Short mmCIF file of C-alpha atoms in Angstrom, two decimals:
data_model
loop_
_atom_site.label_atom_id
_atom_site.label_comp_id
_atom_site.label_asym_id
_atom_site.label_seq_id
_atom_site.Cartn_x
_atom_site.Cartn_y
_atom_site.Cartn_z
CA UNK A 1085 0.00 0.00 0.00
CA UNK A 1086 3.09 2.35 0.18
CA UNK A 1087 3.16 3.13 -3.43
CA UNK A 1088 -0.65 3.66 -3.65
CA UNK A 1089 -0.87 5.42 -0.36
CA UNK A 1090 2.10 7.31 0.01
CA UNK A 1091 3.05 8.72 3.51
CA UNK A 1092 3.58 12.16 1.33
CA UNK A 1093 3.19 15.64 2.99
CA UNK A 1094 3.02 19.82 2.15
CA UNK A 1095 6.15 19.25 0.00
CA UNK A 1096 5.57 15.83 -2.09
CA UNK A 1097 8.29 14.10 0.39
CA UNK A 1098 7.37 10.68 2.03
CA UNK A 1099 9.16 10.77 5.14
CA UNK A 1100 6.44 9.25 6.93
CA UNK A 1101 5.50 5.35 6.13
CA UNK A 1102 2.28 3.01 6.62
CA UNK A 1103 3.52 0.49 9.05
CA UNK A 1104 0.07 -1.25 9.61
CA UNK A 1105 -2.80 -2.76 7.83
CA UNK A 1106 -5.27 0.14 6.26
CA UNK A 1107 -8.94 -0.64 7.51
CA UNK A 1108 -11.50 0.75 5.14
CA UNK A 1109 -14.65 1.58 7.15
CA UNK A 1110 -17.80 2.03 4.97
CA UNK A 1111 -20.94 2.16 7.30
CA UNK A 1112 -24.09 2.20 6.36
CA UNK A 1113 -25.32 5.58 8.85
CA UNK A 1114 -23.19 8.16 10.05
CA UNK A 1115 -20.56 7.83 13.01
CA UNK A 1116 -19.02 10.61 14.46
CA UNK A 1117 -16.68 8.40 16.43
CA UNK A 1118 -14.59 5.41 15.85
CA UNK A 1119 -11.67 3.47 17.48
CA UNK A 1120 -9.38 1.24 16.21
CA UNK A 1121 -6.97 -0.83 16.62
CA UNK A 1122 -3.63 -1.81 14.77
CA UNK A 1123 -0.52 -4.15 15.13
CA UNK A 1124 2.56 -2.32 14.10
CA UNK A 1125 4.04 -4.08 11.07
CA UNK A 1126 7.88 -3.51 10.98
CA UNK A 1127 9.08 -3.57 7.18
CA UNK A 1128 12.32 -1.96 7.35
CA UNK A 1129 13.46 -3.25 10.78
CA UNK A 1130 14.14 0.38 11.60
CA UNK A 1131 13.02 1.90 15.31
CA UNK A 1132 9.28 3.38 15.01
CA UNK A 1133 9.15 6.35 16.62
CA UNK A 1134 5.63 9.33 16.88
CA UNK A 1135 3.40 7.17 15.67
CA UNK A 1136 0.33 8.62 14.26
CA UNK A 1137 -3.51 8.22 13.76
CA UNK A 1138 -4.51 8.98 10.03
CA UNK A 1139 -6.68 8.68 7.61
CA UNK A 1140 -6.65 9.56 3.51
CA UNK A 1141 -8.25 12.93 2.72
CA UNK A 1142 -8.53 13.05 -1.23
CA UNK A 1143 -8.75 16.59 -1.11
CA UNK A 1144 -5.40 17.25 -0.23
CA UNK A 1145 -2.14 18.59 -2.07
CA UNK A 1146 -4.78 19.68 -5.18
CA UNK A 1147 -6.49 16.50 -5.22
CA UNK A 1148 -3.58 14.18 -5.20
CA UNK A 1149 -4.38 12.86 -1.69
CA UNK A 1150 -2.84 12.46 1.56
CA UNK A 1151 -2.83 11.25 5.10
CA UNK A 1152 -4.38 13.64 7.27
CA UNK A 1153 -4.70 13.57 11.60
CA UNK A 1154 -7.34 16.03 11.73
CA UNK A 1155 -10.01 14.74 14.36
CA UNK A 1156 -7.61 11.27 14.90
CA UNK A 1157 -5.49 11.41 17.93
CA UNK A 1158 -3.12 8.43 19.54
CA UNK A 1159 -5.34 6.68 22.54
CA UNK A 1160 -1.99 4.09 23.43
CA UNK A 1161 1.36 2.82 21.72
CA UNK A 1162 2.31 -0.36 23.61
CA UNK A 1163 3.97 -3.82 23.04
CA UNK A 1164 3.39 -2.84 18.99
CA UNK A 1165 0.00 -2.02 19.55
CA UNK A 1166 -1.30 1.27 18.45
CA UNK A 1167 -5.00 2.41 19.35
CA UNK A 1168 -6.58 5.16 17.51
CA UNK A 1169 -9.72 7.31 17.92
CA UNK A 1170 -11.14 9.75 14.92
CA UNK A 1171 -13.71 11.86 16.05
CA UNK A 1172 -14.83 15.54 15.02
CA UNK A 1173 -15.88 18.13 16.92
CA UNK A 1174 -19.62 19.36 16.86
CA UNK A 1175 -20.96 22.35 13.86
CA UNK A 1176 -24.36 24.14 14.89
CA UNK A 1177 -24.65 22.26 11.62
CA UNK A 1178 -26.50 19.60 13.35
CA UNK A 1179 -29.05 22.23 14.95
CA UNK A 1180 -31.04 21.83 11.70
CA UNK A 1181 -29.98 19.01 9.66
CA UNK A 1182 -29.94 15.51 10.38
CA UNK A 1183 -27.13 14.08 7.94
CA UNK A 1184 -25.15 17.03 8.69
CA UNK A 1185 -21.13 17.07 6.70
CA UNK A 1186 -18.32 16.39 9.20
CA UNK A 1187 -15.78 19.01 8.15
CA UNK A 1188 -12.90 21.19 10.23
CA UNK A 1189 -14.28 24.47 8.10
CA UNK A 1190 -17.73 24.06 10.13
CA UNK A 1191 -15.90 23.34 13.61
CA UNK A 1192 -14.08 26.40 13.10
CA UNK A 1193 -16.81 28.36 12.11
CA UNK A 1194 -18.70 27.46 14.74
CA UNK A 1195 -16.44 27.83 17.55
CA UNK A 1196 -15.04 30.95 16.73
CA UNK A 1197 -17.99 32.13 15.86
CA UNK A 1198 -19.35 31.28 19.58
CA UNK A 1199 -16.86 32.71 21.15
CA UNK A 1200 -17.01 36.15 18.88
CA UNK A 1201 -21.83 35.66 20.07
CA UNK A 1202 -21.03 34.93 23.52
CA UNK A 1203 -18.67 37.99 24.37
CA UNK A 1204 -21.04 40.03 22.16
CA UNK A 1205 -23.96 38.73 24.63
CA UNK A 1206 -22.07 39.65 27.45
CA UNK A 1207 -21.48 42.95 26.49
CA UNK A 1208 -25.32 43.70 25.66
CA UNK A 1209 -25.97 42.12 29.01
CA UNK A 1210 -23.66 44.80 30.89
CA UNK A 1211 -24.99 48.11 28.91
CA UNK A 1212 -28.82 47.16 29.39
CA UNK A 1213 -27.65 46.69 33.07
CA UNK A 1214 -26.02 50.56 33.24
CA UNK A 1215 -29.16 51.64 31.15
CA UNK A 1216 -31.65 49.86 33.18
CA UNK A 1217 -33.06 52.42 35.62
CA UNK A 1218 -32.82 55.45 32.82
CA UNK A 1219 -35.53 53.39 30.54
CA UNK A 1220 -37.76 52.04 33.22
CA UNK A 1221 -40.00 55.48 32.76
CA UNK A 1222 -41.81 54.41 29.30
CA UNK A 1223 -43.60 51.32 29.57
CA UNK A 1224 -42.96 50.23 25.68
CA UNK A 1225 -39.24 50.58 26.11
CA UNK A 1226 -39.15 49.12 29.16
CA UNK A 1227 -41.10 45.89 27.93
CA UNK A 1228 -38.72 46.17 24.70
CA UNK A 1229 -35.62 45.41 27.00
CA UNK A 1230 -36.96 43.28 29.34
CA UNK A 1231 -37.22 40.73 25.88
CA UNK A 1232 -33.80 41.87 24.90
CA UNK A 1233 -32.45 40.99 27.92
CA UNK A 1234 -34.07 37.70 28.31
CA UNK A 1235 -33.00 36.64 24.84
CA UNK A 1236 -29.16 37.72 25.07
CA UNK A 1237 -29.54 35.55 28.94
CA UNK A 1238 -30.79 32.70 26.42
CA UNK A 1239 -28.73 32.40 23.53
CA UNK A 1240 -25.54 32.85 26.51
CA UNK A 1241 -27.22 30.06 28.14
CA UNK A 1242 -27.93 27.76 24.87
CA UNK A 1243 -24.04 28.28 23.35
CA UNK A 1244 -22.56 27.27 26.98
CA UNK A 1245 -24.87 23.78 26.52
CA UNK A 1246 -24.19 23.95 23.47
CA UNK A 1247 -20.47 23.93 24.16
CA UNK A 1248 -20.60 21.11 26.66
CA UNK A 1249 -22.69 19.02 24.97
CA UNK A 1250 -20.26 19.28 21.97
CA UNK A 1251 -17.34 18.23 24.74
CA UNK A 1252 -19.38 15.31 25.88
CA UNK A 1253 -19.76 13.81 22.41
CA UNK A 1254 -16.25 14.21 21.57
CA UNK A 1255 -15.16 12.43 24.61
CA UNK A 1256 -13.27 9.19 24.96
CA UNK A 1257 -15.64 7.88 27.11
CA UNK A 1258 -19.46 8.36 26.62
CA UNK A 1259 -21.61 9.52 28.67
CA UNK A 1260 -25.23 9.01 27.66
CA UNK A 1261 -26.99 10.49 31.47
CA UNK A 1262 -25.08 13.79 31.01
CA UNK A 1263 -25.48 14.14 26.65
CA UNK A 1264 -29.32 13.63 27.93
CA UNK A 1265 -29.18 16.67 30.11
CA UNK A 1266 -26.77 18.48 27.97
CA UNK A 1267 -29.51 17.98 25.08
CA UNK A 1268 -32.35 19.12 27.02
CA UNK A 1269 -30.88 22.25 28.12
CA UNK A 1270 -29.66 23.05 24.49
CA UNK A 1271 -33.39 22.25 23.54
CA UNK A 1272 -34.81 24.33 26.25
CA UNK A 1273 -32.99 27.25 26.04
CA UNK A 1274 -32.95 27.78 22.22
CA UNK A 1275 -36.53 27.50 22.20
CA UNK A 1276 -36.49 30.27 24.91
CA UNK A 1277 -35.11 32.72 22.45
CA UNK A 1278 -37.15 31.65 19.70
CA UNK A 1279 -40.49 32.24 21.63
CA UNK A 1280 -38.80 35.55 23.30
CA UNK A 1281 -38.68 37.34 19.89
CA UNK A 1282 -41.76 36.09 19.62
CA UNK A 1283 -43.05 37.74 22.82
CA UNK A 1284 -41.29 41.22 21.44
CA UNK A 1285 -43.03 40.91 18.19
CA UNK A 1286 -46.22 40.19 19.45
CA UNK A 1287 -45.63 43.27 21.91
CA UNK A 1288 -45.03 45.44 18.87
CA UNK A 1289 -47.73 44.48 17.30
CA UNK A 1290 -49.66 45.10 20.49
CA UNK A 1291 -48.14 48.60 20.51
CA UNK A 1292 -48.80 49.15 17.17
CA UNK A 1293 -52.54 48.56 16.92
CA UNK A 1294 -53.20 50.08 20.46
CA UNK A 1295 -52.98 53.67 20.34
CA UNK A 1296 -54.45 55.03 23.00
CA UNK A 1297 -53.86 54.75 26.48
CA UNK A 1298 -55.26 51.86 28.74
CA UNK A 1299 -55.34 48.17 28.00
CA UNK A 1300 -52.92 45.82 29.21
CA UNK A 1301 -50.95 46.81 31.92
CA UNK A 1302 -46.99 46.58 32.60
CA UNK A 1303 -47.63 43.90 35.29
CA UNK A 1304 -49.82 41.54 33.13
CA UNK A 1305 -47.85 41.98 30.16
CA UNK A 1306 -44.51 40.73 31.72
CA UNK A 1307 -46.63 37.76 32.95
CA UNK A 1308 -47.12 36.93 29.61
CA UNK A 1309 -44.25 37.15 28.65
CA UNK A 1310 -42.51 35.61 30.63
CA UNK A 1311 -45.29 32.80 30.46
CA UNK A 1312 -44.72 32.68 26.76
CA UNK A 1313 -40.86 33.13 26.76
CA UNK A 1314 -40.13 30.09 29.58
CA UNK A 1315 -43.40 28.41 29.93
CA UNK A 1316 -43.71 27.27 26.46
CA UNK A 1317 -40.62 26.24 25.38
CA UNK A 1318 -40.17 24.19 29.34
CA UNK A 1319 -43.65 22.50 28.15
CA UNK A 1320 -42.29 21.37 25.03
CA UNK A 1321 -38.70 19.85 26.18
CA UNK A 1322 -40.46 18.41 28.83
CA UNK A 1323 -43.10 16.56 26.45
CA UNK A 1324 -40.58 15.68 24.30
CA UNK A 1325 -37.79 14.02 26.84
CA UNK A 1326 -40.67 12.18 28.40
CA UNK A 1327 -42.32 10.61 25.46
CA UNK A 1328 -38.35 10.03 23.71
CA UNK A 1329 -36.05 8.95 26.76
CA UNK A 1330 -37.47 6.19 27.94
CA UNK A 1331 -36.80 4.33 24.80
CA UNK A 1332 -33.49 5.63 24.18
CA UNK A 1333 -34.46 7.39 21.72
CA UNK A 1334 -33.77 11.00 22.84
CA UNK A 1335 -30.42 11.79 21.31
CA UNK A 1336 -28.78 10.88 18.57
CA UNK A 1337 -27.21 7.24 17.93
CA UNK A 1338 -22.96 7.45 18.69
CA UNK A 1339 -24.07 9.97 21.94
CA UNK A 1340 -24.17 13.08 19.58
CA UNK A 1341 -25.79 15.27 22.01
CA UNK A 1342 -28.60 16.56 20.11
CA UNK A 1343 -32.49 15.51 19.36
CA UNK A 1344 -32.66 12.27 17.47
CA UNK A 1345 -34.02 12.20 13.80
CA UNK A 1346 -33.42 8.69 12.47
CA UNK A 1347 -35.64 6.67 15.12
CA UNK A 1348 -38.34 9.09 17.24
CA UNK A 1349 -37.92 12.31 14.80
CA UNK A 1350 -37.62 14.18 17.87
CA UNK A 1351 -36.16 17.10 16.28
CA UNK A 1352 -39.54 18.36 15.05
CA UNK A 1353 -40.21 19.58 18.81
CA UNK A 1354 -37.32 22.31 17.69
CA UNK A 1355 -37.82 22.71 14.02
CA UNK A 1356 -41.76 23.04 13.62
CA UNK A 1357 -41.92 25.76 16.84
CA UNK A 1358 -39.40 27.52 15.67
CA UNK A 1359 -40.49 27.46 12.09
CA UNK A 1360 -43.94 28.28 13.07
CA UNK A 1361 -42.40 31.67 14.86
CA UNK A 1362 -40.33 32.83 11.94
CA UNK A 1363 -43.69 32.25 10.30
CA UNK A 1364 -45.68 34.33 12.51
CA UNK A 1365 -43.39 37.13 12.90
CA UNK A 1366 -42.96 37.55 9.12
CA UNK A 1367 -46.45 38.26 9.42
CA UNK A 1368 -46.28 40.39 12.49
CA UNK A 1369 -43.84 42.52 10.42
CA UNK A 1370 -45.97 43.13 6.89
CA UNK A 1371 -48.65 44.10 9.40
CA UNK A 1372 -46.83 46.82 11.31
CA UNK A 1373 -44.92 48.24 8.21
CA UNK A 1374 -48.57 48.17 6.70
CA UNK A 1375 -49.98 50.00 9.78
CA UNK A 1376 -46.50 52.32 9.61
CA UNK A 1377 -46.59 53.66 6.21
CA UNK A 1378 -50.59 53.70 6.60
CA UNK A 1379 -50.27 56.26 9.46
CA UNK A 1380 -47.52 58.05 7.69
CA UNK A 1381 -49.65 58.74 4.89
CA UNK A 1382 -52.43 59.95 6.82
CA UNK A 1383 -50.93 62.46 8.75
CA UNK A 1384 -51.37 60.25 12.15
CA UNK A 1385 -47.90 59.85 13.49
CA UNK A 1386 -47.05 63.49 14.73
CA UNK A 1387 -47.64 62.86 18.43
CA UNK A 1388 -44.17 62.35 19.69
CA UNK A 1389 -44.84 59.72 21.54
CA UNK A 1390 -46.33 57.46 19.08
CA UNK A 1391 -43.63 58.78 16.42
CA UNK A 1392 -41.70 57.35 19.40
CA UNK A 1393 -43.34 53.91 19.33
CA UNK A 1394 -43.08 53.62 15.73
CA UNK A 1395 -39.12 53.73 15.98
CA UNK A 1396 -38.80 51.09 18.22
CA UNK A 1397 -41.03 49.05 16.59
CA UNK A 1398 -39.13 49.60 13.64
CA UNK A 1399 -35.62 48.93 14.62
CA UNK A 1400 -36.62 45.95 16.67
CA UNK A 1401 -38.46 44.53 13.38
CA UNK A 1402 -34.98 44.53 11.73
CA UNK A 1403 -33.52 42.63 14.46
CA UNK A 1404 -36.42 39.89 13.67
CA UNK A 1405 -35.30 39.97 10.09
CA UNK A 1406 -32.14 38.81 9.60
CA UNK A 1407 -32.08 36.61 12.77
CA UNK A 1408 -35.14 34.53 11.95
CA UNK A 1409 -35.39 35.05 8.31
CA UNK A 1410 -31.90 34.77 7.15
CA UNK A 1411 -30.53 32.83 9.61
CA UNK A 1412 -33.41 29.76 9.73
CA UNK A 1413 -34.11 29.98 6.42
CA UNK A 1414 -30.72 28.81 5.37
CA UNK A 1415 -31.25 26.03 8.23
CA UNK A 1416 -34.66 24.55 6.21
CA UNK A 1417 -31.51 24.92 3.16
CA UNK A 1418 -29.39 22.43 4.85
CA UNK A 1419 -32.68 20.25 5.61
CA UNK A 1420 -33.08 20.35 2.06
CA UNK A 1421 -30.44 20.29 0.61
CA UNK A 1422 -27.74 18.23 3.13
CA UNK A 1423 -25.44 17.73 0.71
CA UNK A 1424 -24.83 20.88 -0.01
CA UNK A 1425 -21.76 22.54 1.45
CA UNK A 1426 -21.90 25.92 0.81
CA UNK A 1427 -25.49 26.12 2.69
CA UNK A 1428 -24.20 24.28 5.49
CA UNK A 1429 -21.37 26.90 5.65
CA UNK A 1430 -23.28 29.85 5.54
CA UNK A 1431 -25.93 28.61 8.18
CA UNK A 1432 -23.01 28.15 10.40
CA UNK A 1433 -21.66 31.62 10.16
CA UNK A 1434 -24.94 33.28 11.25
CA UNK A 1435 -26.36 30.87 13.43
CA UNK A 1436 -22.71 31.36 15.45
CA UNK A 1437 -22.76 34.96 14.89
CA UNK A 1438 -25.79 35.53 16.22
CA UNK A 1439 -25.52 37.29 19.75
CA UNK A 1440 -23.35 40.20 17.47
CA UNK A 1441 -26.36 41.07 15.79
CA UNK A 1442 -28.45 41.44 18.77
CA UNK A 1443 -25.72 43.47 20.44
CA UNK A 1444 -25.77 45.91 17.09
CA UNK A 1445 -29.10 45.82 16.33
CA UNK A 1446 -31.05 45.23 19.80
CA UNK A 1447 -28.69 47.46 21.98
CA UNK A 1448 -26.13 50.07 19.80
CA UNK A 1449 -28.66 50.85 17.17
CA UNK A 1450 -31.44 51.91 19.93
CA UNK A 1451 -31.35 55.62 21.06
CA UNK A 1452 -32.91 55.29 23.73
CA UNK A 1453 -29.85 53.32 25.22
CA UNK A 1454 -27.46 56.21 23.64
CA UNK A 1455 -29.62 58.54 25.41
CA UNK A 1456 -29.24 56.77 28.64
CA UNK A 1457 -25.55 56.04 28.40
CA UNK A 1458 -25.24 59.93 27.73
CA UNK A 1459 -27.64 61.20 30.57
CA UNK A 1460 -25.49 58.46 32.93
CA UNK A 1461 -21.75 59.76 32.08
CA UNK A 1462 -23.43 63.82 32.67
CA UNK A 1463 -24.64 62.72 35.66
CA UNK A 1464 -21.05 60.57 36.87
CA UNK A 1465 -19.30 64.21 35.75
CA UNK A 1466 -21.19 66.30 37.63
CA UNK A 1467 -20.96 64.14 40.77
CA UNK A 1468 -17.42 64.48 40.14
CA UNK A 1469 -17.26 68.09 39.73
CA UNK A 1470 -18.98 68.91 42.94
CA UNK A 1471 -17.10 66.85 44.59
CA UNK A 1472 -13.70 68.40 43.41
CA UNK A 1473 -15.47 71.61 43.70
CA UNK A 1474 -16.31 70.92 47.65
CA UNK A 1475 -12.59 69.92 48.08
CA UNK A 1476 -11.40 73.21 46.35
CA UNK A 1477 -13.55 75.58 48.65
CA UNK A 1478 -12.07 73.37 52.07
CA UNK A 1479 -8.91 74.04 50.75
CA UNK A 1480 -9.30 78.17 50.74
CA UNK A 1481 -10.93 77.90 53.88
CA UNK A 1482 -8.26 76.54 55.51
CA UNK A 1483 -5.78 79.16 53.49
CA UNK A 1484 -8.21 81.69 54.95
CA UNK A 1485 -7.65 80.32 58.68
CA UNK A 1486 -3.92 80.03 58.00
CA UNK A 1487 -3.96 83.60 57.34
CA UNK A 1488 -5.55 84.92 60.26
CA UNK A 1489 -3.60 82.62 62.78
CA UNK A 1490 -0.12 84.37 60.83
CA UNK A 1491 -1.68 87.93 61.57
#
């Protein structure tokens, strides 16, 4: 197998040789993870030294081929026995798609891309804190934040699961209690941010169609929705662990620790609610841009206030758009179309990406939080000034004193 397989690298050298048998694994599903096991066959008599786990990637050096370690790593080397496990790490691929591509590009993606949401999150979690007593006045912008704030708390949430789950499926060892609880929480949370935005739309909308004072009031609409935000999505992970679990059939087969397709189809309980709410608020949104040029053109909107409502209906709209629209419409892509890279790809960049966009779009882009910043640093300034002001006048009174003891 040398001269078929060559132990070739960057430079078209083959300083590295095959000293085993080459097992060619062709299942008939997916498997994330695989062991083997190999007795070291000595051809040249020479010491063997580093040994490595490979396997042949036909896409490297332009298509010539080559042995490649990415995802393989060395379990033991002992009596000229070498064990080897090839795993890959987990994409948000998977979030959407069952028969989702293993590929380094996507684990990259993904984790970098986390990392980039999560510190984004944090951030928009910190300014709404600093902002929070400033916007408590008006009732609509207060409502507004409250459902920023609980969806940057649930996307942070979702990414750590989603993190650790990803960890306990690319472990050694499996662990089927804890990818069970890892999955839940990743299936909880996710939906929490899903039924959030739509809370906030539905709040627009609310907004948007009442006009004039009275109605609902700030207590009973942060029962709902909070009801709607947590309540619903806990009913649904609940349902769907209890009805799945008990048949093993919760996860995914190899401990991937995500909803299972192939056996219970439990990943409808994410795909069809959250499809459903990308649904409903691309409806929410034709009828408030209807309702907003309507007004416009009738000469309704000049009360400041309501010209007031209109804007944050507006910007939060565009925070619905590309989040729901762009973002989970490439996932029913990749449900599609598996096969396809380049969707897979792109649904990984803004899935991952997504806690930057609500930082841009659901915190720097709103003026009210501008405003607030603004009306905080006067206020940290002035407190300042007066005190160095107070210390100034002590000083001259104590000049003053000095003086008079000296005459």
């Amino acid at each position: 197998m040398y001269n078929v397989l060559p132990g070739r690298d960057e430079l078209n050298t083959t300083s590295s040789r095959v000293h085993g048998r080459v097992a060619l694994v062709r299942p008939e599903v997916e498997i994330s993870n695989i062991s083997l096991t190999f007795d070291v066959i000595n051809y040249t008599n020479d010491t063997i030294g580093n040994p490595k786990c490979v396997f042949w990637d036909f896409t490297l050096y332009d298509g010539l081929g080559g042995w490649s370690d990415d995802g393989c790593s060395l379990v033991y080397f002992e009596n000229e026995t070498v064990s080897c496990n090839c795993n890959h790490t987990t994409s948000f691929s998977i979030l959407m798609s069952p028969n989702s591509p293993r590929s380094l590009i996507l684990d990259y993606i993904t984790y970098i891309g986390v990392g980039i949401s999560m510190a984004c999150l944090v951030i928009c979690l910190i300014i709404e804190a600093i902002i929070w007593r400033k916007i408590r006045n008006n009732s609509t912008s207060y409502l507004r934040h409250v459902s920023i704030i609980n969806i940057a708390l649930s996307l942070l949430i979702a990414n750590i699961w989603f993190i650790i789950g990803a960890a306990i499926s690319d472990a050694d060892k499996k662990n089927p209690p804890a990818c069970t609880a890892a999955t839940f929480f990743i299936h909880f949370f996710y939906l929490a941010l899903f039924f959030w935005m739509l809370a906030s739309a539905l709040l627009l909308l609310y907004r948007t169609l009442s006009v004039f004072d009275g109605g609902l009031s700030k207590l009973t609409m942060l029962i709902i929705g909070f009801a709607l935000g947590y309540g619903a999505p806990l009913i649904i992970a609940v349902i769907t662990i209890a009805s799945t679990a008990p048949s093993n059939e919760y996860i995914r087969e190899n401990t991937i620790c995500w909803l299972n397709w192939d056996q219970s189809k439990a990943l409808l309980a994410f795909v069809i609610p959250a499809l459903m709410i990308v649904a409903i608020n691309l409806i929410i949104l034709i009828v408030v841009l209807y309702k907003i040029l309507r007004r416009r053109v009738g000469g309704n909107a000049s009360q400041t206030g309501e010209k007031h409502v209109l804007y944050v209906i507006a910007r939060s709209l565009a925070v619905l758009t590309p989040f729901f629209g762009l973002t989970w419409g490439l996932g029913i892509g990749t449900m599609v179309s598996p096969q396809n890279f380049g969707i897979h790809v792109a649904f990984a960049f803004f899935n991952s990406l997504q806690g930057f966009f609500i930082l841009v779009f659901g915190t720097l882009l709103d003026r009210t939080v501008w405003s607030a910043m603004n009306i905080r640093a006067l206020t940290s300034q002035g407190r300042t000034a007066s005190t160095s002001g107070g210390t100034s006048s002590s000083g001259l009174s104590n000049l003053f004193r000095k003086m008079r003891i000296n005459r």
